[in-house]
Amino acid sequence: MTTELWWDEEDVEHIRTRSIRYPGATDIEPSWTIEAAVDSHRVLRDPDPKSRASYIRIIGYSASAEFVITVIVDPADFSGVTARKTRGADLRDYLENKEAGT
């Protein structure tokens, strides 16, 4: 990535406390999202087709977390908006992309 992902304090608190809002969810560390954003096998959706705000979706692996993370990024300043452990279609797309070697 040519622009570095960063998080403001409010959004850091938001991703670190996901399990409070969503029982069973995984809390996410900002450093994990940075690893996911620079993963050579990441999937980049720019813009994210599910975003009304034209955010960017990055799906990548974090070695520290030991799982794939979906990161939502504001394209205006490349700040993190939210992040979560990847599941479903996003995880399938990531694994297919990795297997294809792209």
Short mmCIF file of C-alpha atoms in Angstrom, two decimals:
data_model
loop_
_atom_site.label_atom_id
_atom_site.label_comp_id
_atom_site.label_asym_id
_atom_site.label_seq_id
_atom_site.Cartn_x
_atom_site.Cartn_y
_atom_site.Cartn_z
CA MET A 1 0.00 0.00 0.00
CA THR A 2 1.31 3.42 -0.80
CA THR A 3 -0.55 5.12 2.05
CA GLU A 4 -0.17 4.01 5.63
CA LEU A 5 -3.23 2.88 7.58
CA TRP A 6 -3.76 4.69 10.89
CA TRP A 7 -6.38 4.75 13.65
CA ASP A 8 -7.72 7.55 15.85
CA GLU A 9 -8.31 6.84 19.55
CA GLU A 10 -12.10 6.50 19.24
CA ASP A 11 -11.85 3.91 16.48
CA VAL A 12 -9.07 2.04 18.33
CA GLU A 13 -11.41 1.72 21.31
CA HIS A 14 -14.19 0.56 18.95
CA ILE A 15 -12.21 -2.34 17.45
CA ARG A 16 -10.59 -3.32 20.76
CA THR A 17 -14.00 -3.74 22.43
CA ARG A 18 -16.00 -5.58 19.75
CA SER A 19 -16.78 -8.45 22.15
CA ILE A 20 -18.70 -6.06 24.42
CA ARG A 21 -21.08 -5.08 21.61
CA TYR A 22 -21.15 -8.44 19.85
CA PRO A 23 -20.95 -11.42 22.22
CA GLY A 24 -18.57 -14.00 20.81
CA ALA A 25 -16.83 -11.46 18.56
CA THR A 26 -13.05 -11.11 18.56
CA ASP A 27 -11.45 -7.90 19.80
CA ILE A 28 -8.99 -6.51 17.25
CA GLU A 29 -5.65 -4.80 17.83
CA PRO A 30 -4.74 -1.93 15.46
CA SER A 31 -1.31 -3.48 14.73
CA TRP A 32 -3.08 -6.58 13.41
CA THR A 33 -4.99 -4.47 10.89
CA ILE A 34 -1.76 -2.96 9.61
CA GLU A 35 -0.34 -6.46 9.05
CA ALA A 36 -3.53 -7.39 7.17
CA ALA A 37 -3.34 -4.23 5.02
CA VAL A 38 0.17 -5.07 3.80
CA ASP A 39 -0.41 -8.81 3.30
CA SER A 40 0.81 -9.72 -0.19
CA HIS A 41 -2.31 -11.88 -0.69
CA ARG A 42 -4.79 -9.27 0.53
CA VAL A 43 -8.05 -8.65 -1.28
CA LEU A 44 -8.70 -4.98 -1.94
CA ARG A 45 -12.19 -3.69 -2.74
CA ASP A 46 -11.99 -0.04 -3.69
CA PRO A 47 -14.67 1.05 -3.28
CA ASP A 48 -16.26 -1.55 -1.06
CA PRO A 49 -19.47 -2.53 -2.90
CA LYS A 50 -21.32 -2.78 0.43
CA SER A 51 -20.30 0.68 1.63
CA ARG A 52 -22.65 3.63 1.28
CA ALA A 53 -19.73 5.94 2.08
CA SER A 54 -17.41 4.49 -0.63
CA TYR A 55 -15.00 3.15 1.96
CA ILE A 56 -12.25 0.68 1.03
CA ARG A 57 -12.40 -2.94 2.22
CA ILE A 58 -9.11 -4.75 2.80
CA ILE A 59 -9.08 -8.45 3.60
CA GLY A 60 -5.71 -9.76 4.74
CA TYR A 61 -3.89 -12.10 7.08
CA SER A 62 -2.37 -10.95 10.38
CA ALA A 63 0.49 -13.17 11.56
CA SER A 64 0.20 -11.75 15.09
CA ALA A 65 -3.52 -12.49 15.31
CA GLU A 66 -3.14 -15.73 13.35
CA PHE A 67 -6.31 -15.10 11.34
CA VAL A 68 -7.66 -13.11 8.41
CA ILE A 69 -9.02 -9.64 9.19
CA THR A 70 -11.42 -7.43 7.27
CA VAL A 71 -10.47 -3.76 7.61
CA ILE A 72 -12.69 -0.87 6.52
CA VAL A 73 -10.73 2.25 5.58
CA ASP A 74 -11.73 5.84 4.78
CA PRO A 75 -10.14 6.65 1.40
CA ALA A 76 -9.96 10.37 2.20
CA ASP A 77 -7.11 9.95 4.71
CA PHE A 78 -6.57 6.17 4.91
CA SER A 79 -7.81 6.06 8.52
CA GLY A 80 -9.30 2.88 9.90
CA VAL A 81 -13.06 2.92 10.38
CA THR A 82 -13.64 -0.58 11.75
CA ALA A 83 -12.20 -4.09 11.60
CA ARG A 84 -13.35 -7.62 12.32
CA LYS A 85 -12.28 -11.24 12.08
CA THR A 86 -13.08 -12.33 8.52
CA ARG A 87 -15.78 -14.92 7.83
CA GLY A 88 -18.05 -16.05 5.05
CA ALA A 89 -17.62 -14.83 1.48
CA ASP A 90 -14.76 -12.48 2.38
CA LEU A 91 -12.76 -15.34 3.89
CA ARG A 92 -13.49 -17.56 0.89
CA ASP A 93 -12.35 -14.78 -1.48
CA TYR A 94 -9.15 -14.28 0.49
CA LEU A 95 -8.34 -18.01 0.50
CA GLU A 96 -9.07 -18.32 -3.22
CA ASN A 97 -6.87 -15.28 -3.94
CA LYS A 98 -4.04 -16.74 -1.85
CA GLU A 99 -4.34 -20.14 -3.53
CA ALA A 100 -4.25 -18.48 -6.96
CA GLY A 101 -1.01 -16.79 -5.92
CA THR A 102 -2.15 -13.28 -6.78
#
